[in-house]
Amino acid sequence: MISFELGVEDLADTRFALSPLYETVLSLRVLREPGLSAVHLPWRRSVLGALDGLDTDLLMSVVAVRRTLPDFLTPRPAVFAPSFEEELAAVRRTPPDLVRRDLLAAHAPDPLPAPLLGALAPGDGPVLALRDALCAVLHRYWDAAVRPMWPRMRLLLEADMTYRARQLAMGGARLLFADMHPNLRWQGGVLHIGQMISRHRVVASGRGLLLVPSVFAHKPAPPVSPEEAPTLAYPSRGVATLWVREPVADTAALVSLLGAPKARLLGLLDEPLPTVELARRLGVTASAVSQHLGVLYATGLVSRARHGRQVLYRRSPLGDRLSGGGKPV
């Protein structure tokens, strides 16, 4: 069991983040072990043919026999939604002693696989070369296997964070973790993560707790090393629907269902927009747009968020499914 001891300040600094690099690295478990999660088999089948030319031996060597992964390949996101390139740049700055430590810790008690033996060579040069080779193959793998699906994955992850934030607001930490995963237990200011190979206790000491929803995490995944700040990747809600092929939207039927003004409005909301901009694009009054937005929001087809003095509207995942991703109406 791994435990995170969180003080009042740490709970106040509990936040969420998106991480395309986390998803890329965690997906390697599913790629190597298809039986780990049957729900991801459609994704796995779709990407296998796209991996020709990649050094898959090196790529798969980072996944240990126990399914643990080196911490340096999943650095703690510094902002809410870093790009893959920003996260990979942080990996490229990892010092050689940390690369070596994390590779050995992830694979212990087993020996390092052949593609990673550079970590045992004397001097820093071979370790740095191995780190850079891993970054290069991860970037190519991201482009081939994860990036094409990232926009859809991100929508699902954002919906999960919205749900979790509501749980936290309604019932505090106890309700937040109650249905996140059966392996999690909140008691007396300590978050216990069960079914872990490692056994240690991490005192947050003002570093807060970072929660990272994940499509490919099959169970809660904290860092391997007790020296890392409290971070937890956890399985997102709704993953079973992610790879289901959506029916093609019938735009004529959409107009019949919503009416032409609301259907056109829904088609514009693939990016967050304020009422005045929507009115300008549609050539109507802001009050007319507000009336239609009120109906779309009440039926769950759009979401809204305040940005300064403006309220921004955007299609919800339900709105995306209904409109076929915002095809012109």
mmCIF file of C-alpha atoms in Angstrom:
data_model
loop_
_atom_site.group_PDB
_atom_site.id
_atom_site.type_symbol
_atom_site.label_atom_id
_atom_site.label_comp_id
_atom_site.label_asym_id
_atom_site.label_seq_id
_atom_site.Cartn_x
_atom_site.Cartn_y
_atom_site.Cartn_z
ATOM 1 C CA MET A 1 0.000 0.000 0.000
ATOM 2 C CA ILE A 2 1.116 3.548 -0.779
ATOM 3 C CA SER A 3 -0.243 6.364 1.388
ATOM 4 C CA PHE A 4 -0.318 10.130 0.897
ATOM 5 C CA GLU A 5 -0.510 12.131 4.122
ATOM 6 C CA LEU A 6 -2.209 15.421 3.298
ATOM 7 C CA GLY A 7 -2.443 18.449 5.548
ATOM 8 C CA VAL A 8 -4.975 21.258 5.341
ATOM 9 C CA GLU A 9 -2.785 23.234 2.937
ATOM 10 C CA ASP A 10 -2.298 20.175 0.752
ATOM 11 C CA LEU A 11 -6.044 19.641 0.478
ATOM 12 C CA ALA A 12 -6.422 23.309 -0.421
ATOM 13 C CA ASP A 13 -3.828 22.745 -3.153
ATOM 14 C CA THR A 14 -5.479 19.637 -4.592
ATOM 15 C CA ARG A 15 -5.849 20.183 -8.317
ATOM 16 C CA PHE A 16 -6.436 18.351 -11.587
ATOM 17 C CA ALA A 17 -4.351 18.263 -14.744
ATOM 18 C CA LEU A 18 -4.478 16.757 -18.213
ATOM 19 C CA SER A 19 -1.398 14.939 -19.466
ATOM 20 C CA PRO A 20 -0.994 13.657 -23.016
ATOM 21 C CA LEU A 21 2.377 12.217 -21.996
ATOM 22 C CA TYR A 22 0.802 10.214 -19.157
ATOM 23 C CA GLU A 23 -1.672 8.739 -21.638
ATOM 24 C CA THR A 24 1.073 7.912 -24.113
ATOM 25 C CA VAL A 25 3.219 6.119 -21.538
ATOM 26 C CA LEU A 26 0.314 4.338 -19.807
ATOM 27 C CA SER A 27 -0.998 3.082 -23.163
ATOM 28 C CA LEU A 28 2.166 1.000 -23.527
ATOM 29 C CA ARG A 29 0.789 -1.396 -20.915
ATOM 30 C CA VAL A 30 -2.283 -2.046 -23.065
ATOM 31 C CA LEU A 31 -0.154 -2.355 -26.187
ATOM 32 C CA ARG A 32 2.066 -4.957 -24.559
ATOM 33 C CA GLU A 33 -0.681 -6.785 -22.685
ATOM 34 C CA PRO A 34 -3.988 -6.735 -24.602
ATOM 35 C CA GLY A 35 -5.762 -8.799 -21.958
ATOM 36 C CA LEU A 36 -5.206 -6.052 -19.395
ATOM 37 C CA SER A 37 -8.245 -4.093 -20.582
ATOM 38 C CA ALA A 38 -10.585 -5.517 -23.199
ATOM 39 C CA VAL A 39 -12.255 -2.127 -23.616
ATOM 40 C CA HIS A 40 -9.122 -0.834 -25.383
ATOM 41 C CA LEU A 41 -8.853 -3.682 -27.910
ATOM 42 C CA PRO A 42 -10.427 -1.601 -30.745
ATOM 43 C CA TRP A 43 -7.792 1.104 -30.175
ATOM 44 C CA ARG A 44 -4.990 -1.460 -30.044
ATOM 45 C CA ARG A 45 -6.072 -3.094 -33.297
ATOM 46 C CA SER A 46 -6.271 0.281 -34.996
ATOM 47 C CA VAL A 47 -2.728 1.375 -34.069
ATOM 48 C CA LEU A 48 -0.691 -1.809 -34.509
ATOM 49 C CA GLY A 49 -0.286 -1.240 -38.232
ATOM 50 C CA ALA A 50 0.871 2.338 -37.652
ATOM 51 C CA LEU A 51 3.916 1.305 -35.613
ATOM 52 C CA ASP A 52 6.024 0.011 -38.494
ATOM 53 C CA GLY A 53 9.484 1.525 -38.376
ATOM 54 C CA LEU A 54 9.389 2.286 -34.649
ATOM 55 C CA ASP A 55 11.879 0.708 -32.282
ATOM 56 C CA THR A 56 9.176 -1.238 -30.476
ATOM 57 C CA ASP A 57 11.746 -3.254 -28.503
ATOM 58 C CA LEU A 58 12.977 -0.042 -26.884
ATOM 59 C CA LEU A 59 9.449 1.310 -26.540
ATOM 60 C CA MET A 60 8.072 -1.748 -24.788
ATOM 61 C CA SER A 61 11.137 -2.229 -22.587
ATOM 62 C CA VAL A 62 10.024 0.627 -20.313
ATOM 63 C CA VAL A 63 7.085 -1.485 -19.081
ATOM 64 C CA ALA A 64 8.374 -3.741 -16.319
ATOM 65 C CA VAL A 65 7.236 -7.314 -15.727
ATOM 66 C CA ARG A 66 5.181 -5.949 -12.817
ATOM 67 C CA ARG A 67 3.697 -3.282 -15.164
ATOM 68 C CA THR A 68 5.473 -0.463 -13.313
ATOM 69 C CA LEU A 69 6.817 2.463 -15.333
ATOM 70 C CA PRO A 70 9.798 4.794 -14.758
ATOM 71 C CA ASP A 71 8.734 7.970 -12.969
ATOM 72 C CA PHE A 72 10.866 10.272 -15.126
ATOM 73 C CA LEU A 73 8.714 9.443 -18.173
ATOM 74 C CA THR A 74 5.636 10.865 -16.443
ATOM 75 C CA PRO A 75 6.775 14.160 -14.883
ATOM 76 C CA ARG A 76 4.242 16.018 -12.757
ATOM 77 C CA PRO A 77 2.388 18.472 -15.057
ATOM 78 C CA ALA A 78 3.286 22.029 -14.082
ATOM 79 C CA VAL A 79 0.134 23.522 -15.619
ATOM 80 C CA PHE A 80 -3.441 22.392 -16.148
ATOM 81 C CA ALA A 81 -3.082 21.240 -19.754
ATOM 82 C CA PRO A 82 0.503 21.057 -21.018
ATOM 83 C CA SER A 83 1.157 20.039 -24.599
ATOM 84 C CA PHE A 84 2.868 16.742 -25.330
ATOM 85 C CA GLU A 85 5.935 18.637 -26.565
ATOM 86 C CA GLU A 86 6.171 20.645 -23.334
ATOM 87 C CA GLU A 87 6.016 17.497 -21.226
ATOM 88 C CA LEU A 88 8.553 15.676 -23.377
ATOM 89 C CA ALA A 89 10.906 18.649 -23.070
ATOM 90 C CA ALA A 90 10.769 18.171 -19.284
ATOM 91 C CA VAL A 91 11.737 14.503 -19.745
ATOM 92 C CA ARG A 92 14.695 15.558 -21.910
ATOM 93 C CA ARG A 93 15.952 17.677 -19.000
ATOM 94 C CA THR A 94 15.986 14.729 -16.579
ATOM 95 C CA PRO A 95 19.479 14.351 -15.062
ATOM 96 C CA PRO A 96 21.237 11.026 -15.713
ATOM 97 C CA ASP A 97 21.255 9.879 -12.087
ATOM 98 C CA LEU A 98 17.451 10.228 -11.957
ATOM 99 C CA VAL A 99 17.020 8.328 -15.238
ATOM 100 C CA ARG A 100 19.142 5.522 -13.858
ATOM 101 C CA ARG A 101 17.330 5.484 -10.506
ATOM 102 C CA ASP A 102 13.873 5.351 -12.050
ATOM 103 C CA LEU A 103 14.677 2.649 -14.597
ATOM 104 C CA LEU A 104 16.166 0.410 -11.925
ATOM 105 C CA ALA A 105 13.308 1.092 -9.472
ATOM 106 C CA ALA A 106 10.611 0.358 -12.054
ATOM 107 C CA HIS A 107 12.142 -2.984 -13.067
ATOM 108 C CA ALA A 108 13.303 -4.177 -9.628
ATOM 109 C CA PRO A 109 13.740 -6.909 -8.566
ATOM 110 C CA ASP A 110 14.113 -8.020 -12.195
ATOM 111 C CA PRO A 111 17.170 -7.089 -14.269
ATOM 112 C CA LEU A 112 16.923 -4.346 -16.869
ATOM 113 C CA PRO A 113 15.908 -5.597 -20.330
ATOM 114 C CA ALA A 114 18.573 -5.477 -23.037
ATOM 115 C CA PRO A 115 17.420 -2.203 -24.685
ATOM 116 C CA LEU A 116 17.880 -0.375 -21.353
ATOM 117 C CA LEU A 117 21.315 -1.677 -20.391
ATOM 118 C CA GLY A 118 22.854 1.683 -21.252
ATOM 119 C CA ALA A 119 21.607 2.797 -17.850
ATOM 120 C CA LEU A 120 24.207 0.511 -16.246
ATOM 121 C CA ALA A 121 27.154 1.708 -18.321
ATOM 122 C CA PRO A 122 29.801 3.831 -16.584
ATOM 123 C CA GLY A 123 29.573 7.571 -17.025
ATOM 124 C CA ASP A 124 26.666 9.780 -17.938
ATOM 125 C CA GLY A 125 26.973 9.594 -21.717
ATOM 126 C CA PRO A 126 25.242 6.235 -22.276
ATOM 127 C CA VAL A 127 22.410 7.154 -19.892
ATOM 128 C CA LEU A 128 21.802 10.475 -21.620
ATOM 129 C CA ALA A 129 21.835 8.764 -25.010
ATOM 130 C CA LEU A 130 19.277 6.254 -23.746
ATOM 131 C CA ARG A 131 17.081 9.041 -22.344
ATOM 132 C CA ASP A 132 17.135 10.896 -25.663
ATOM 133 C CA ALA A 133 16.409 7.702 -27.625
ATOM 134 C CA LEU A 134 13.395 7.040 -25.407
ATOM 135 C CA CYS A 135 12.142 10.590 -25.986
ATOM 136 C CA ALA A 136 12.522 10.201 -29.740
ATOM 137 C CA VAL A 137 10.627 6.917 -29.930
ATOM 138 C CA LEU A 138 7.909 8.199 -27.580
ATOM 139 C CA HIS A 139 7.378 11.227 -29.810
ATOM 140 C CA ARG A 140 6.948 9.040 -32.891
ATOM 141 C CA TYR A 141 4.649 6.715 -30.972
ATOM 142 C CA TRP A 142 2.521 9.650 -29.773
ATOM 143 C CA ASP A 143 2.129 10.887 -33.358
ATOM 144 C CA ALA A 144 1.103 7.455 -34.616
ATOM 145 C CA ALA A 145 -0.989 6.005 -31.795
ATOM 146 C CA VAL A 146 -2.342 8.650 -29.407
ATOM 147 C CA ARG A 147 -2.360 12.102 -31.002
ATOM 148 C CA PRO A 148 -5.086 11.287 -33.576
ATOM 149 C CA MET A 149 -7.470 10.401 -30.731
ATOM 150 C CA TRP A 150 -6.322 13.023 -28.235
ATOM 151 C CA PRO A 151 -9.101 15.604 -28.896
ATOM 152 C CA ARG A 152 -11.754 12.977 -28.228
ATOM 153 C CA MET A 153 -9.878 11.662 -25.189
ATOM 154 C CA ARG A 154 -9.491 15.171 -23.821
ATOM 155 C CA LEU A 155 -13.248 15.803 -23.937
ATOM 156 C CA LEU A 156 -13.849 12.645 -21.919
ATOM 157 C CA LEU A 157 -11.151 13.556 -19.379
ATOM 158 C CA GLU A 158 -12.501 17.091 -18.964
ATOM 159 C CA ALA A 159 -15.975 15.672 -18.327
ATOM 160 C CA ASP A 160 -14.510 13.426 -15.629
ATOM 161 C CA MET A 161 -12.771 16.371 -13.952
ATOM 162 C CA THR A 162 -16.030 18.340 -13.953
ATOM 163 C CA TYR A 163 -17.746 15.448 -12.191
ATOM 164 C CA ARG A 164 -14.916 15.053 -9.644
ATOM 165 C CA ALA A 165 -14.825 18.782 -8.900
ATOM 166 C CA ARG A 166 -18.547 18.645 -8.159
ATOM 167 C CA GLN A 167 -17.982 15.709 -5.807
ATOM 168 C CA LEU A 168 -15.264 17.634 -3.999
ATOM 169 C CA ALA A 169 -17.475 20.713 -3.666
ATOM 170 C CA MET A 170 -20.436 18.697 -2.360
ATOM 171 C CA GLY A 171 -18.735 16.325 0.053
ATOM 172 C CA GLY A 172 -15.060 17.172 0.428
ATOM 173 C CA ALA A 173 -12.197 14.724 0.040
ATOM 174 C CA ARG A 174 -14.191 11.768 1.376
ATOM 175 C CA LEU A 175 -16.811 12.009 -1.381
ATOM 176 C CA LEU A 176 -14.189 12.834 -4.007
ATOM 177 C CA PHE A 177 -12.338 9.557 -3.466
ATOM 178 C CA ALA A 178 -15.365 7.420 -2.541
ATOM 179 C CA ASP A 179 -16.189 6.335 -6.089
ATOM 180 C CA MET A 180 -12.918 7.120 -7.855
ATOM 181 C CA HIS A 181 -11.680 3.516 -7.531
ATOM 182 C CA PRO A 182 -12.136 0.633 -5.054
ATOM 183 C CA ASN A 183 -8.401 0.686 -4.307
ATOM 184 C CA LEU A 184 -8.629 4.193 -2.820
ATOM 185 C CA ARG A 185 -9.544 4.883 0.800
ATOM 186 C CA TRP A 186 -9.603 8.272 2.559
ATOM 187 C CA GLN A 187 -9.191 8.143 6.331
ATOM 188 C CA GLY A 188 -7.909 10.625 8.869
ATOM 189 C CA GLY A 189 -6.225 12.959 6.402
ATOM 190 C CA VAL A 190 -4.467 10.107 4.605
ATOM 191 C CA LEU A 191 -5.216 8.778 1.126
ATOM 192 C CA HIS A 192 -4.469 5.055 1.052
ATOM 193 C CA ILE A 193 -3.839 3.408 -2.333
ATOM 194 C CA GLY A 194 -4.253 -0.357 -2.076
ATOM 195 C CA GLN A 195 -3.084 -3.220 -4.297
ATOM 196 C CA MET A 196 0.335 -1.593 -4.782
ATOM 197 C CA ILE A 197 3.623 -3.472 -5.072
ATOM 198 C CA SER A 198 5.509 -0.726 -3.240
ATOM 199 C CA ARG A 199 4.780 0.042 0.395
ATOM 200 C CA HIS A 200 5.601 3.509 1.630
ATOM 201 C CA ARG A 201 4.067 6.670 3.066
ATOM 202 C CA VAL A 202 4.561 10.080 1.485
ATOM 203 C CA VAL A 203 4.091 13.214 3.568
ATOM 204 C CA ALA A 204 2.937 15.963 1.220
ATOM 205 C CA SER A 205 4.461 18.759 3.311
ATOM 206 C CA GLY A 206 2.796 21.574 1.391
ATOM 207 C CA ARG A 207 3.295 20.113 -2.093
ATOM 208 C CA GLY A 208 -0.417 19.447 -2.548
ATOM 209 C CA LEU A 209 -2.009 16.573 -4.454
ATOM 210 C CA LEU A 210 -2.220 16.408 -8.243
ATOM 211 C CA LEU A 211 -4.955 14.241 -9.780
ATOM 212 C CA VAL A 212 -4.594 13.148 -13.403
ATOM 213 C CA PRO A 213 -7.593 11.385 -14.972
ATOM 214 C CA SER A 214 -6.490 8.785 -17.491
ATOM 215 C CA VAL A 215 -8.022 6.772 -20.304
ATOM 216 C CA PHE A 216 -5.376 4.042 -20.152
ATOM 217 C CA ALA A 217 -4.865 3.706 -16.379
ATOM 218 C CA HIS A 218 -6.521 0.426 -15.333
ATOM 219 C CA LYS A 219 -6.134 1.303 -11.639
ATOM 220 C CA PRO A 220 -4.751 4.226 -9.573
ATOM 221 C CA ALA A 221 -1.114 4.841 -10.505
ATOM 222 C CA PRO A 222 1.036 6.881 -8.089
ATOM 223 C CA PRO A 223 4.776 7.409 -8.649
ATOM 224 C CA VAL A 224 7.025 4.453 -7.884
ATOM 225 C CA SER A 225 9.491 6.536 -5.867
ATOM 226 C CA PRO A 226 8.522 7.863 -2.403
ATOM 227 C CA GLU A 227 10.630 10.940 -3.186
ATOM 228 C CA GLU A 228 8.159 12.201 -5.805
ATOM 229 C CA ALA A 229 5.442 14.728 -4.908
ATOM 230 C CA PRO A 230 1.950 13.252 -4.346
ATOM 231 C CA THR A 231 0.512 12.608 -7.806
ATOM 232 C CA LEU A 232 -2.186 10.149 -8.780
ATOM 233 C CA ALA A 233 -3.260 9.048 -12.236
ATOM 234 C CA TYR A 234 -6.643 7.367 -11.947
ATOM 235 C CA PRO A 235 -9.088 5.666 -14.363
ATOM 236 C CA SER A 236 -11.469 8.161 -15.926
ATOM 237 C CA ARG A 237 -15.215 7.638 -16.088
ATOM 238 C CA GLY A 238 -16.826 6.762 -19.408
ATOM 239 C CA VAL A 239 -13.857 5.033 -21.046
ATOM 240 C CA ALA A 240 -16.054 2.160 -22.259
ATOM 241 C CA THR A 241 -17.754 4.564 -24.690
ATOM 242 C CA LEU A 242 -14.563 6.063 -26.100
ATOM 243 C CA TRP A 243 -13.807 3.626 -28.902
ATOM 244 C CA VAL A 244 -17.446 3.004 -29.867
ATOM 245 C CA ARG A 245 -18.045 4.139 -33.430
ATOM 246 C CA GLU A 246 -20.574 6.943 -33.375
ATOM 247 C CA PRO A 247 -23.418 6.980 -35.915
ATOM 248 C CA VAL A 248 -23.117 9.638 -38.608
ATOM 249 C CA ALA A 249 -25.305 12.603 -37.738
ATOM 250 C CA ASP A 250 -28.174 13.387 -40.095
ATOM 251 C CA THR A 251 -28.123 17.175 -40.386
ATOM 252 C CA ALA A 252 -31.655 17.338 -41.766
ATOM 253 C CA ALA A 253 -32.914 15.349 -38.789
ATOM 254 C CA LEU A 254 -30.949 17.637 -36.459
ATOM 255 C CA VAL A 255 -32.703 20.681 -37.910
ATOM 256 C CA SER A 256 -36.068 18.951 -37.494
ATOM 257 C CA LEU A 257 -35.231 18.154 -33.872
ATOM 258 C CA LEU A 258 -33.799 21.493 -32.746
ATOM 259 C CA GLY A 259 -34.950 23.941 -35.358
ATOM 260 C CA ALA A 260 -32.589 25.680 -37.787
ATOM 261 C CA PRO A 261 -31.383 28.496 -35.454
ATOM 262 C CA LYS A 262 -30.387 26.178 -32.604
ATOM 263 C CA ALA A 263 -28.836 23.658 -35.009
ATOM 264 C CA ARG A 264 -26.685 26.376 -36.629
ATOM 265 C CA LEU A 265 -25.713 27.681 -33.193
ATOM 266 C CA LEU A 266 -24.680 24.217 -32.016
ATOM 267 C CA GLY A 267 -22.547 23.816 -35.140
ATOM 268 C CA LEU A 268 -20.511 26.922 -34.266
ATOM 269 C CA LEU A 269 -19.620 25.837 -30.751
ATOM 270 C CA ASP A 270 -16.614 23.617 -31.424
ATOM 271 C CA GLU A 271 -14.619 26.353 -29.632
ATOM 272 C CA PRO A 272 -15.586 28.477 -26.608
ATOM 273 C CA LEU A 273 -17.414 31.615 -27.786
ATOM 274 C CA PRO A 274 -19.290 34.447 -26.050
ATOM 275 C CA THR A 275 -22.853 35.446 -26.893
ATOM 276 C CA VAL A 276 -21.868 38.639 -28.728
ATOM 277 C CA GLU A 277 -19.522 36.791 -31.090
ATOM 278 C CA LEU A 278 -22.143 34.149 -31.825
ATOM 279 C CA ALA A 279 -24.672 36.882 -32.572
ATOM 280 C CA ARG A 280 -22.207 38.562 -34.949
ATOM 281 C CA ARG A 281 -21.525 35.332 -36.838
ATOM 282 C CA LEU A 282 -25.201 34.480 -37.151
ATOM 283 C CA GLY A 283 -26.329 38.022 -37.936
ATOM 284 C CA VAL A 284 -28.947 38.081 -35.179
ATOM 285 C CA THR A 285 -29.400 39.868 -31.867
ATOM 286 C CA ALA A 286 -27.554 38.835 -28.725
ATOM 287 C CA SER A 287 -30.869 38.359 -26.917
ATOM 288 C CA ALA A 288 -32.004 35.826 -29.540
ATOM 289 C CA VAL A 289 -28.752 33.919 -29.161
ATOM 290 C CA SER A 290 -29.074 33.989 -25.353
ATOM 291 C CA GLN A 291 -32.541 32.471 -25.585
ATOM 292 C CA HIS A 292 -31.344 29.608 -27.783
ATOM 293 C CA LEU A 293 -28.250 29.044 -25.636
ATOM 294 C CA GLY A 294 -30.451 28.778 -22.563
ATOM 295 C CA VAL A 295 -32.365 25.908 -24.155
ATOM 296 C CA LEU A 296 -29.192 24.164 -25.373
ATOM 297 C CA TYR A 297 -27.586 24.522 -21.935
ATOM 298 C CA ALA A 298 -30.683 23.249 -20.116
ATOM 299 C CA THR A 299 -30.720 20.121 -22.302
ATOM 300 C CA GLY A 300 -27.008 19.417 -21.755
ATOM 301 C CA LEU A 301 -25.962 20.112 -25.349
ATOM 302 C CA VAL A 302 -23.600 22.950 -24.439
ATOM 303 C CA SER A 303 -21.442 23.775 -21.444
ATOM 304 C CA ARG A 304 -20.529 27.221 -20.188
ATOM 305 C CA ALA A 305 -17.748 28.804 -18.153
ATOM 306 C CA ARG A 306 -17.060 32.356 -17.028
ATOM 307 C CA HIS A 307 -13.941 34.063 -18.382
ATOM 308 C CA GLY A 308 -13.550 37.507 -16.887
ATOM 309 C CA ARG A 309 -16.755 39.406 -17.657
ATOM 310 C CA GLN A 310 -17.794 37.032 -20.413
ATOM 311 C CA VAL A 311 -19.554 33.677 -20.342
ATOM 312 C CA LEU A 312 -18.123 31.293 -22.927
ATOM 313 C CA TYR A 313 -20.232 28.514 -24.445
ATOM 314 C CA ARG A 314 -19.004 25.307 -26.048
ATOM 315 C CA ARG A 315 -20.598 22.082 -27.251
ATOM 316 C CA SER A 316 -20.690 19.374 -24.620
ATOM 317 C CA PRO A 317 -19.737 15.746 -25.430
ATOM 318 C CA LEU A 318 -23.475 15.078 -25.795
ATOM 319 C CA GLY A 319 -23.746 17.990 -28.207
ATOM 320 C CA ASP A 320 -20.796 16.629 -30.186
ATOM 321 C CA ARG A 321 -22.452 13.254 -30.536
ATOM 322 C CA LEU A 322 -25.768 14.750 -31.565
ATOM 323 C CA SER A 323 -24.285 17.142 -34.123
ATOM 324 C CA GLY A 324 -21.619 14.834 -35.539
ATOM 325 C CA GLY A 325 -18.815 17.051 -34.263
ATOM 326 C CA GLY A 326 -20.228 20.324 -35.487
ATOM 327 C CA LYS A 327 -20.687 19.689 -39.212
ATOM 328 C CA PRO A 328 -22.195 22.707 -40.983
ATOM 329 C CA VAL A 329 -25.992 22.715 -40.906
#
